[in-house]
CSV table of C-alpha atoms and ligand atoms in Angstrom, one decimal:
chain,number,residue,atom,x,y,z
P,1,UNK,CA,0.0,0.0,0.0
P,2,UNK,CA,2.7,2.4,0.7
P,3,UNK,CA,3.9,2.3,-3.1
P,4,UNK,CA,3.7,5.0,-5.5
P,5,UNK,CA,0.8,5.3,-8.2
P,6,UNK,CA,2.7,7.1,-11.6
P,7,UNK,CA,0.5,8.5,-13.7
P,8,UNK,CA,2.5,10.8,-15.7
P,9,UNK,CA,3.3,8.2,-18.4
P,10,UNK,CA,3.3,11.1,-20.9
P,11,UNK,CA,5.9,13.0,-19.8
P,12,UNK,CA,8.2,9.7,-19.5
P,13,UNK,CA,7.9,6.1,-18.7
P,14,UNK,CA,9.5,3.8,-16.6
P,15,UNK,CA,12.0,1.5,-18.4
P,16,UNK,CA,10.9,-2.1,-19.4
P,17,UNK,CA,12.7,-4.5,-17.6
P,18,UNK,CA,12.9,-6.4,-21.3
P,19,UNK,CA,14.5,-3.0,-22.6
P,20,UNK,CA,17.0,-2.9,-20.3
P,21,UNK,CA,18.0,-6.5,-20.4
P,22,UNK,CA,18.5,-6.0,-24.4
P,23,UNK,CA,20.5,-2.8,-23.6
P,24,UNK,CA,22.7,-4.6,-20.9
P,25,UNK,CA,25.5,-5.8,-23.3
P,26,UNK,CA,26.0,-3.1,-24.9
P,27,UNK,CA,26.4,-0.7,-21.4
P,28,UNK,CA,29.1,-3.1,-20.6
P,29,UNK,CA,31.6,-5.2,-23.1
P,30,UNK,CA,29.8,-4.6,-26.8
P,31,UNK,CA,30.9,-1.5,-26.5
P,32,UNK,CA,32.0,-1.1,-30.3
P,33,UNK,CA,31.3,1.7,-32.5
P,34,UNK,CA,29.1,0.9,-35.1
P,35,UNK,CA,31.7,2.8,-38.0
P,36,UNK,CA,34.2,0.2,-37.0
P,37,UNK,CA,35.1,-2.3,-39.2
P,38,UNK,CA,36.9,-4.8,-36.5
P,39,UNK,CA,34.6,-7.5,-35.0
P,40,UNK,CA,33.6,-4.9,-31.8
P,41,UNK,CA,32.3,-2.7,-34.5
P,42,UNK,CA,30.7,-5.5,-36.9
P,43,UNK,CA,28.5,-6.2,-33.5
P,44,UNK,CA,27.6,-3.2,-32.5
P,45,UNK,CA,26.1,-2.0,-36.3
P,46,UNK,CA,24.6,-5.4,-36.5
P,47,UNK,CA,22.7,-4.3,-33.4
P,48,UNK,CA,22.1,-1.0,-34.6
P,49,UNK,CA,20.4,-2.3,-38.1
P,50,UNK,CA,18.4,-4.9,-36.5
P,51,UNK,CA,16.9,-2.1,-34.2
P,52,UNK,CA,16.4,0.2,-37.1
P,53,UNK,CA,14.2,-2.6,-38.6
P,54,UNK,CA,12.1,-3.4,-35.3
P,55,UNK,CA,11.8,0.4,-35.1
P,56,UNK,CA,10.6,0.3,-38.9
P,57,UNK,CA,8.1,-2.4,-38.3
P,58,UNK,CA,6.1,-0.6,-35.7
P,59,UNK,CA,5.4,2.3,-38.4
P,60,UNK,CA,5.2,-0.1,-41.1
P,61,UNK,CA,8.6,1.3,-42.7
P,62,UNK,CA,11.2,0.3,-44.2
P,63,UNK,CA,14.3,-0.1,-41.8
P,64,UNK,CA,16.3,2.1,-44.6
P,65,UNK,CA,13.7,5.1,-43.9
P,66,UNK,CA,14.2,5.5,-40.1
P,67,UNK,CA,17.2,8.5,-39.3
P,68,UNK,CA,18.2,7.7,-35.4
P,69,UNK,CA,18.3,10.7,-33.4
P,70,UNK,CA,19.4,12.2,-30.0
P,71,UNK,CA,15.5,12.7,-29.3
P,72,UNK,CA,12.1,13.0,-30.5
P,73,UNK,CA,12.9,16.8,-30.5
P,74,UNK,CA,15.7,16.4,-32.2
P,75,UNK,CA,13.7,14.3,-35.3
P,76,UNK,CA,11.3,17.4,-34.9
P,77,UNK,CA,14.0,19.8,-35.7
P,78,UNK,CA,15.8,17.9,-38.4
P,79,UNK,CA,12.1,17.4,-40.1
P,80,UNK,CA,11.1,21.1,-40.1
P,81,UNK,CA,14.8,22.5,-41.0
P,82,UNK,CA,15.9,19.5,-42.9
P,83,UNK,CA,12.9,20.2,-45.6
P,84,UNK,CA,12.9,24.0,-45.9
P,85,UNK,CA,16.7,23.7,-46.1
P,86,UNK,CA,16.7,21.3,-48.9
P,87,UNK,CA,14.2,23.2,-50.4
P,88,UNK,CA,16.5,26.0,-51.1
P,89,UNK,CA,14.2,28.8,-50.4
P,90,UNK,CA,12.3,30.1,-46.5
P,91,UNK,CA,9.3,28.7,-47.9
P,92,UNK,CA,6.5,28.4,-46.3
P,93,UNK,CA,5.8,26.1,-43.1
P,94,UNK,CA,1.8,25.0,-42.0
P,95,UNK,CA,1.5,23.8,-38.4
P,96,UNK,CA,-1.1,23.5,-36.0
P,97,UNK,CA,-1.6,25.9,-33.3
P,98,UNK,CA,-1.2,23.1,-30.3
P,99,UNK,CA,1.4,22.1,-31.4
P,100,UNK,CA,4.8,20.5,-28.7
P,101,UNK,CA,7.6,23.2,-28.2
P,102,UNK,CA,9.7,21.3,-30.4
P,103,UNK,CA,7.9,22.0,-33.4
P,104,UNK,CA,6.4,25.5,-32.2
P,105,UNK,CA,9.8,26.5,-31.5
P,106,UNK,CA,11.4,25.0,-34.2
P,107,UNK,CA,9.0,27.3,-36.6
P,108,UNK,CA,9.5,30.4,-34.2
P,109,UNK,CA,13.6,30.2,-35.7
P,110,UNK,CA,12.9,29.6,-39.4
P,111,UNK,CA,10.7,32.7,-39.1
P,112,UNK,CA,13.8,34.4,-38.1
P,113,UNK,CA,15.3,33.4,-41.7
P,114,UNK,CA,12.2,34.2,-43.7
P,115,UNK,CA,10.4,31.2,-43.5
P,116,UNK,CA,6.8,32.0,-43.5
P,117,UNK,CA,4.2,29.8,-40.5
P,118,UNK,CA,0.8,29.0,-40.4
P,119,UNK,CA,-0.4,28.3,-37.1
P,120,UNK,CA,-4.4,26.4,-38.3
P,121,UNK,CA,-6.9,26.8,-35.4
P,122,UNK,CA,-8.7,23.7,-33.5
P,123,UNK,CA,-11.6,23.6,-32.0
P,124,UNK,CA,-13.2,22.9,-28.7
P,125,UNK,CA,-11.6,19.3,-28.8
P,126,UNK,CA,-8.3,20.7,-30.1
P,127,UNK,CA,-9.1,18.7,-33.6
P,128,UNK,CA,-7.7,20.3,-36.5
P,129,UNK,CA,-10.1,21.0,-39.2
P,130,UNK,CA,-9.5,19.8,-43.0
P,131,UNK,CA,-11.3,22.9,-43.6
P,132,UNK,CA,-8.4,25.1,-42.8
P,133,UNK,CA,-5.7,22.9,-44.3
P,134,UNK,CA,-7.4,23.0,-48.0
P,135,UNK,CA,-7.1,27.2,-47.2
P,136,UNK,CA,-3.7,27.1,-46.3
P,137,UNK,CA,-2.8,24.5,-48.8
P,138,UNK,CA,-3.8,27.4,-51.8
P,139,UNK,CA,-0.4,29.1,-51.0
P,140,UNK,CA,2.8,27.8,-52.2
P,141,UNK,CA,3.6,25.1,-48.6
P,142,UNK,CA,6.9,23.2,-48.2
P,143,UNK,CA,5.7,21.2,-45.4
P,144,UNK,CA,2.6,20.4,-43.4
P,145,UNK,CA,3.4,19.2,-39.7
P,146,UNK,CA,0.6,18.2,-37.7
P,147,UNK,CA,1.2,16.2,-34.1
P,148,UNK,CA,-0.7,13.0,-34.1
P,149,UNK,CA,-1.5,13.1,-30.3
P,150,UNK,CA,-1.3,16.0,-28.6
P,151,UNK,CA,0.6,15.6,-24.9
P,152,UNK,CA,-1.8,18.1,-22.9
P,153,UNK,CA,-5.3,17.2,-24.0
P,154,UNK,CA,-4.7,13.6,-25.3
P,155,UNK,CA,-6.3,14.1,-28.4
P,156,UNK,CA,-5.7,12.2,-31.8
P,157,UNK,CA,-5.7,14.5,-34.7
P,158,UNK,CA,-7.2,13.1,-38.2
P,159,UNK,CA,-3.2,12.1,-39.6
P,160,UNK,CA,-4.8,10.3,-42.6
P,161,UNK,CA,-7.4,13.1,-44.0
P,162,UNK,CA,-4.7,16.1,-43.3
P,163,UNK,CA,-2.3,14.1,-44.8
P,164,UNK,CA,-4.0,12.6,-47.9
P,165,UNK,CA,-5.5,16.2,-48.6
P,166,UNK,CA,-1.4,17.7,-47.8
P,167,UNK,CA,-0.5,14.9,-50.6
P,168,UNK,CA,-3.0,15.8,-53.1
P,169,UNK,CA,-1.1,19.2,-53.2
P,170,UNK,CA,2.2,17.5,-53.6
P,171,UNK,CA,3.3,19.0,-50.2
P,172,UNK,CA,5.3,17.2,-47.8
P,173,UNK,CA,3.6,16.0,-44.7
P,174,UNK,CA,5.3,15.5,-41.2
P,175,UNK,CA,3.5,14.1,-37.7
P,176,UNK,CA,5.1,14.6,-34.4
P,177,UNK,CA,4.1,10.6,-33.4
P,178,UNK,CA,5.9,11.1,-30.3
P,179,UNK,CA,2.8,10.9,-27.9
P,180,UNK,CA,1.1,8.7,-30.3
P,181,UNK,CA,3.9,5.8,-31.5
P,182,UNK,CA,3.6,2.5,-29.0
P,183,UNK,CA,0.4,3.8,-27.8
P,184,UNK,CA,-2.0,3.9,-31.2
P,185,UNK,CA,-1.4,1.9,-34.1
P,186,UNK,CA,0.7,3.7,-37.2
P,187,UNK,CA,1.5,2.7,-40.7
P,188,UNK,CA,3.0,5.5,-42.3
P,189,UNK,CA,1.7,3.9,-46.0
P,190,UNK,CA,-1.9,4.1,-44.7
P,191,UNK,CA,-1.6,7.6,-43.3
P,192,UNK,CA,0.3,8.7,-46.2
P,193,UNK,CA,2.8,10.5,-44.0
P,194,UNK,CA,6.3,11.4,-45.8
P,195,UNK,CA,8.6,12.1,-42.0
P,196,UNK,CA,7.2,10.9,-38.4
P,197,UNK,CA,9.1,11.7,-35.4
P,198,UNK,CA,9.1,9.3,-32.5
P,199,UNK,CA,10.4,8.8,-29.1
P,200,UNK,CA,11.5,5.9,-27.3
P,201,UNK,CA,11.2,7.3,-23.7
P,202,UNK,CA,7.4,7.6,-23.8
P,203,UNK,CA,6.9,4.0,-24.5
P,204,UNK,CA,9.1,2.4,-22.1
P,205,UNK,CA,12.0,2.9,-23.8
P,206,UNK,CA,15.0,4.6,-22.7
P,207,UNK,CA,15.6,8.6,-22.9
P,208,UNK,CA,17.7,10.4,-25.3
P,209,UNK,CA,17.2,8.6,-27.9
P,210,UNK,CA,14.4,9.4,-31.1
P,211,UNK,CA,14.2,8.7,-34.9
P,212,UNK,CA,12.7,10.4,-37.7
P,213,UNK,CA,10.9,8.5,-40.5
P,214,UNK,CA,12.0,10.1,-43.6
P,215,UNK,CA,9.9,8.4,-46.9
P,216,UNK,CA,12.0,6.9,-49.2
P,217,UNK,CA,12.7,9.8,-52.1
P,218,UNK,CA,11.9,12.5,-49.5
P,219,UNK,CA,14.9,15.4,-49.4
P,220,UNK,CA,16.1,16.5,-46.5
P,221,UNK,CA,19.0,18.4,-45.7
P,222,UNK,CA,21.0,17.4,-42.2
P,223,UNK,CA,21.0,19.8,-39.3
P,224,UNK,CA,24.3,18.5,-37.7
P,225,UNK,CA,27.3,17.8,-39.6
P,226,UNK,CA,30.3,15.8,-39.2
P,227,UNK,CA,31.5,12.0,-40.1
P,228,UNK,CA,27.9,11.3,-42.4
P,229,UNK,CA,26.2,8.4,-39.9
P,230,UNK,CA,22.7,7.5,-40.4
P,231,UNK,CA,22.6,8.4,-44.4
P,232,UNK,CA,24.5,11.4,-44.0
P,233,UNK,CA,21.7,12.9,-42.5
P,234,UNK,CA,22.2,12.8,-38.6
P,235,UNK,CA,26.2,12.7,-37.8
P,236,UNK,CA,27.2,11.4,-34.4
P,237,UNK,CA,28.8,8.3,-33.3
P,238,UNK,CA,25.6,5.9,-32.9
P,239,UNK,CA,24.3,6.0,-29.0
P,240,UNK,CA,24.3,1.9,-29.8
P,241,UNK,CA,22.3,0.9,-26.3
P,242,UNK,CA,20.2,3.7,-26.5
P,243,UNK,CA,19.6,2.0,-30.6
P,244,UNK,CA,19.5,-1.2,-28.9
P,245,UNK,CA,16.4,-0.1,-26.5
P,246,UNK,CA,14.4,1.7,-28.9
P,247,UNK,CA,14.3,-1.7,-31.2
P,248,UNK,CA,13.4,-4.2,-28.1
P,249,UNK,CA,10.6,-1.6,-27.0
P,250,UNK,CA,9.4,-0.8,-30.3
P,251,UNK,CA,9.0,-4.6,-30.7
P,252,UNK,CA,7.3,-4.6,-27.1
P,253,UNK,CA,5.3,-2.4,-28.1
P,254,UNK,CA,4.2,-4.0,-31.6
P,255,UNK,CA,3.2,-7.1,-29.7
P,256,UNK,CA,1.5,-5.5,-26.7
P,257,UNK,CA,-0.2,-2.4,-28.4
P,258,UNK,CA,-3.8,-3.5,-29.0
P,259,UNK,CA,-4.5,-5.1,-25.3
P,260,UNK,CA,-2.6,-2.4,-23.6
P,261,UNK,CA,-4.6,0.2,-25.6
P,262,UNK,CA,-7.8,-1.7,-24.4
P,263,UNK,CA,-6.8,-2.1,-21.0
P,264,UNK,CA,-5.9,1.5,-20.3
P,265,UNK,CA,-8.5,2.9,-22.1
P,266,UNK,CA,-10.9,1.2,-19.4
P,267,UNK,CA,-8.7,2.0,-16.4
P,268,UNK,CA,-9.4,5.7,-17.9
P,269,UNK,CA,-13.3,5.1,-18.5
P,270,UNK,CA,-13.7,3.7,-15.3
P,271,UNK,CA,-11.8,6.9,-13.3
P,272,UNK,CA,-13.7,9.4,-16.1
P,273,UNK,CA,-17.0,7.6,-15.0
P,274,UNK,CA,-15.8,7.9,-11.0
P,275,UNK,CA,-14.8,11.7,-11.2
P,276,UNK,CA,-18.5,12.4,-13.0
P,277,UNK,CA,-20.3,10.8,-10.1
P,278,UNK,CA,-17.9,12.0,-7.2
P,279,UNK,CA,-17.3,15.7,-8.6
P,280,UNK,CA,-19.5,17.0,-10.8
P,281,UNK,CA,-17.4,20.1,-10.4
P,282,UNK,CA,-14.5,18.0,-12.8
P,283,UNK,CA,-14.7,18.6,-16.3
P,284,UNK,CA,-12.6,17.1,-18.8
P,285,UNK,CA,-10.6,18.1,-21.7
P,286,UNK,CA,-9.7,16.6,-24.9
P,287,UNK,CA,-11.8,14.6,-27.8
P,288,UNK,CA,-14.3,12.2,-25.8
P,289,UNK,CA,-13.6,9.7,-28.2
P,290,UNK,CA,-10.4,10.5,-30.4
P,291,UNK,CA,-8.1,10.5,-27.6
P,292,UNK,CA,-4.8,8.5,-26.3
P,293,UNK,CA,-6.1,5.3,-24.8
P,294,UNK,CA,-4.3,5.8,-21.4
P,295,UNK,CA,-4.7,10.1,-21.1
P,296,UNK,CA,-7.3,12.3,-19.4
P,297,UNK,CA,-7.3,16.0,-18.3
P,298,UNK,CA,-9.8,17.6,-16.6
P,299,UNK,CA,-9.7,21.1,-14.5
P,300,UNK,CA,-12.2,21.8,-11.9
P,301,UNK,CA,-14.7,24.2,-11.8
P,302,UNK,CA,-14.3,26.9,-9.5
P,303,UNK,CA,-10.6,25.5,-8.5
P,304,UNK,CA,-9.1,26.3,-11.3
P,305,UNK,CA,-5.9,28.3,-9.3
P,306,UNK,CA,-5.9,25.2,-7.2
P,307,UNK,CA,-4.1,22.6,-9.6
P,308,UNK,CA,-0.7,23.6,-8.5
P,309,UNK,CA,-1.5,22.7,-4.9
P,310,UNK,CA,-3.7,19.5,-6.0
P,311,UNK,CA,-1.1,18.4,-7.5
P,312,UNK,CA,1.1,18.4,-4.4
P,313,UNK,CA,-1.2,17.0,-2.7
P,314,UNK,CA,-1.7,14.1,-4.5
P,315,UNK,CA,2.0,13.8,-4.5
P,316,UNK,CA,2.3,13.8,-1.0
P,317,UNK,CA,-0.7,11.0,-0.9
P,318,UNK,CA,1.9,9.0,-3.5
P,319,UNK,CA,0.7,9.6,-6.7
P,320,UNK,CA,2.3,11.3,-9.7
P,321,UNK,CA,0.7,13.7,-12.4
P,322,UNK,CA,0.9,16.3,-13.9
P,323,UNK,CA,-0.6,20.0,-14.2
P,324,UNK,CA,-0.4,20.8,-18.0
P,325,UNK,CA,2.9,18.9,-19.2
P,326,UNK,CA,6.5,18.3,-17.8
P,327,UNK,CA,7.9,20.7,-21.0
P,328,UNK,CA,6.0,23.5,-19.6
P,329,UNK,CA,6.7,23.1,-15.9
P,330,UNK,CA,7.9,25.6,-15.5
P,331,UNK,CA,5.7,28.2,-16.8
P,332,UNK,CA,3.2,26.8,-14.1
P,333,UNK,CA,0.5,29.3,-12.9
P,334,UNK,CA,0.4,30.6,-16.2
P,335,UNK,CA,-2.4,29.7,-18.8
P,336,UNK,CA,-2.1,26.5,-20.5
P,337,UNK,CA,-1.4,28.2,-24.6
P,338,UNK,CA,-3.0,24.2,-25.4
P,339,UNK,CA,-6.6,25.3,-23.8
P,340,UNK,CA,-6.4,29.0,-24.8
P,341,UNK,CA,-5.9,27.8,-28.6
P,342,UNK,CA,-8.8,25.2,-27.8
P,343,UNK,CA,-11.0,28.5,-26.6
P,344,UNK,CA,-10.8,28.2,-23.2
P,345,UNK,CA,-10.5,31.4,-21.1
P,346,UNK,CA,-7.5,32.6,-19.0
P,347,UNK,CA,-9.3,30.7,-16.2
P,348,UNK,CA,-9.8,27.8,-17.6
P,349,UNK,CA,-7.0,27.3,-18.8
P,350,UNK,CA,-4.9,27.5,-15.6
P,351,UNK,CA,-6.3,24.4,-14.6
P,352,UNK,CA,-5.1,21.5,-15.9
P,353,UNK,CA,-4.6,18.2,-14.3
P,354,UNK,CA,-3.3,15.6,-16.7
P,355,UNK,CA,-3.0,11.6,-15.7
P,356,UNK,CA,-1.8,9.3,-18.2
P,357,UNK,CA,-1.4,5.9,-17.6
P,358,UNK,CA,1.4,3.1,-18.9
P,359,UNK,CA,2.1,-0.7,-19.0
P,360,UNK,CA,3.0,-1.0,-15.1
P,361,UNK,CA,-0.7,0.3,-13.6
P,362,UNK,CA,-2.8,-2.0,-12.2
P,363,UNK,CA,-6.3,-2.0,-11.6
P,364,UNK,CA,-5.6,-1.5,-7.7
P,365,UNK,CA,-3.4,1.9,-8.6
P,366,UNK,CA,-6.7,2.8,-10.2
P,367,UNK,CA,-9.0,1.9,-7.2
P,368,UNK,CA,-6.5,3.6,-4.9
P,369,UNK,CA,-6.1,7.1,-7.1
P,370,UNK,CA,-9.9,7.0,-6.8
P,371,UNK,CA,-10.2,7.2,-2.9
P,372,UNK,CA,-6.9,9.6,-2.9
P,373,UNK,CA,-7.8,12.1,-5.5
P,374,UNK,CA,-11.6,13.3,-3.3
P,375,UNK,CA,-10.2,13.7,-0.5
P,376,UNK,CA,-7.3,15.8,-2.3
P,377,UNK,CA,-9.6,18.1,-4.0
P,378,UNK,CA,-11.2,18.6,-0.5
P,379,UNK,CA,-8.1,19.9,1.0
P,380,UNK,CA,-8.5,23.1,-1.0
P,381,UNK,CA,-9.3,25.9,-0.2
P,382,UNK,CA,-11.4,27.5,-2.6
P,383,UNK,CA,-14.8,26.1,-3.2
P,384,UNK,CA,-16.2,24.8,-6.2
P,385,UNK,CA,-18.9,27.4,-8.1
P,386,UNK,CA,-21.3,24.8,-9.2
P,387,UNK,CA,-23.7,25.7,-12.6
P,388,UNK,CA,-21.3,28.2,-13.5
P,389,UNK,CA,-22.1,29.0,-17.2
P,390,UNK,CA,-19.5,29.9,-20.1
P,391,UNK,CA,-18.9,29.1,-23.5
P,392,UNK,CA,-16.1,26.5,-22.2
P,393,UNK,CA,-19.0,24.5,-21.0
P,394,UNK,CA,-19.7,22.6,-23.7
P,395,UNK,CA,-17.7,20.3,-22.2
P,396,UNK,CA,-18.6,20.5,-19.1
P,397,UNK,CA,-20.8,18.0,-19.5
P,398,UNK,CA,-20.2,14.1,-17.7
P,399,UNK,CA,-17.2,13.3,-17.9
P,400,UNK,CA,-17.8,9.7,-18.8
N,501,PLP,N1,6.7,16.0,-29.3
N,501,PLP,C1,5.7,15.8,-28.3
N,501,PLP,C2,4.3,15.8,-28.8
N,501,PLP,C3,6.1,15.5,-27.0
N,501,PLP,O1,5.1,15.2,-26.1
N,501,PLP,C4,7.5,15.5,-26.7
N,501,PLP,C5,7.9,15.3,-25.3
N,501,PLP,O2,7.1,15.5,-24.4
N,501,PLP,C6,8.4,15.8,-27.7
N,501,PLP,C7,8.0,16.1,-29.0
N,501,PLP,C8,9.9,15.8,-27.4
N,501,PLP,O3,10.4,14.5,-27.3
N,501,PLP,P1,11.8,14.3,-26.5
N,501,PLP,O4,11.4,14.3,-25.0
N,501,PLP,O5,12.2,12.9,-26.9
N,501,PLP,O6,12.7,15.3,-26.9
């Protein structure tokens, strides 16, 4: 009983023990670089090409079209720079407006050379609207980049209509997978994506360590330079047990995806359905339906400048979330931009509380959160304004 609870899965995950046990060797005597053509070096790039292809096979890829990176913001990065760069001109970038810092930033510093950005709108749910794409799309685009899950709300953006609609104007299209990959199931041939950056620490992989899809025939230019590794498009001595984790949770995740999707997605039912009937003042946040199977947000009506201190609370009562996500920590207290673009108010969107749930949760961490997390919102001090009406309501509704 006196364990923790971590539901903060989306802001990292703890490592498989499977993972780790692949990595093992080559923390300790395979410690060979992969550009080596002695036997230490012939093992490690064996290892390193065998994860590339288990990495491949959870997008459906071909182990030739995955770029290893130092992290998913790095794949970010080299996706947005690496296509305006190889296309020679500024150019013109389309992104969404709810987008992770790694692309939002990212498009902040090729507006400082010129490039132009498009930030589309979303809607209540944060989904994107075709609607806006097909507007944007009418001036000359070099690349579309739209995240296929977003980390605050959850929400799983339509990749395969944005992208086929991105195609049919012979634009590039780019997805920041890194919420979505080992969590949802991705082919990049059925959504018709051209460069998908993933992650490995958000599905119980270790940190540090990312990959771009790039399609075959794509261009990209590299954003670090040096001794040409991974196609000449990412130099670096290969982090080989970082590789070597990716590829054995990758393949974890292949195999385990569809009943860990189903299994999350009722722990989060079943705590969605609780929070309705325990306090009505909770609302949620996010697509009710097109969501990640393991994420829910909510803010509290009323409470809204109480997250910060919930959130102690429930940390002191042994469980782990999050207000708004870990990359914006530490603008806490200030509005979530996430909810603000979603049309939340200031208020509103101060109040986040995020869980998201991984392989490790039980069914008993569930029950338990649900006895702790009452008793925590009833430790603060500002009470609850029930009936209040705004437009934000809408969702206000059950939270089941
Ligand atoms: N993109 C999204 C949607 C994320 O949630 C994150 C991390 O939270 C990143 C990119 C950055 O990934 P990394 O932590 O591997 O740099």
């Amino acid at each position: 009983m006196n364990s923790r609870i971590y539901f903060d899965h989306s802001a990292t995950t703890p490592l498989d023990p499977r993972v780790l046990a692949a990595m093992g060797p080559f923390l300790g005597g395979a410690f060979g670089n992969p550009s080596s053509l002695h036997r230490e070096g012939r093992v490690a790039r064996e290892a390193v090409e065998t994860a590339r292809a288990q990495v491949a096979a959870l997008i459906g890829a071909e182990p030739g079209e995955i770029i290893f990176t130092a992290s998913g913001t790095e794949a970010d990065n080299l996706a947005l720079i690496g296509a305006v760069r190889a296309s020679g001109k500024p150019g013109h970038v389309v992104t969404s407006s709810i987008e992770h810092a790694a692309i939002l930033e990212t498009c902040r510093f090729l507006a400082e050379s010129g490039t132009k950005i498009t930030h589309l709108p979303v809607d209540v749910d944060g989904l994107v609207g075709p609607e806006s794409l097909l507007r944007a799309l009418q001036s000359n685009v070099t690349l579309v980049s739209i995240m296929a899950a977003n980390n605050v709300v959850g929400t799983l953006q339509p990749i395969e209509e944005l992208a086929h609609i991105t195609k049919l104007h012979g634009v590039l299209f780019h997805t920041d997978a890194v919420q979505a990959a080992g969590k949802i199931p991705l082919d990049v041939n059925r959504l018709h994506v051209d460069l998908l950056s993933l992650s490995a620490h958000k599905f119980h992989g270790p940190k540090g360590i990312g990959a771009l899809y790039v399609r075959k025939g794509v261009r990209l230019a590299p954003i670090v330079f040096g001794g040409g590794q991974e196609f000449g498009l990412r130099s670096a001595t290969e982090n080989v047990a970082g590789i070597v984790g990716f590829g054995a949770a990758a393949d974890i995740a292949r195999e385990e995806l569809a009943d860990e999707a189903a299994r999350l997605a009722r722990f989060r039912e079943r705590i969605a359905a609780e929070l309705s009937r325990t306090l009505p003042h909770a609302y949620p946040f996010g697509h009710p339906v097109h969501r990640l199977p393991g994420h829910l947000s909510f803010g509290f009506r009323g409470q809204e400048r109480e997250v910060g201190k919930l959130l102690v609370a429930l940390d002191a009562a042994g469980v782990a979330v999050s207000a708004g996500s870990a990359c914006s920590a530490h603008h806490s207290g200030e509005p979530s931009g996430v909810l603000l673009s979603m049309g939340y108010d200031a208020e509103r969107a101060r109040g986040l509380l995020r869980l998201s749930m991984g392989r490790f949760n039980t069914q008993q961490e569930v029950d338990r959160f649900l006895e702790i997390l009452p008793c925590a919102v009833a430790t603060l001090t500002r009470p609850a304004i029930p009936g209040e009406q705004s437009v934000t309501d809408r969702r206000a509704v059950a939270l089941a």
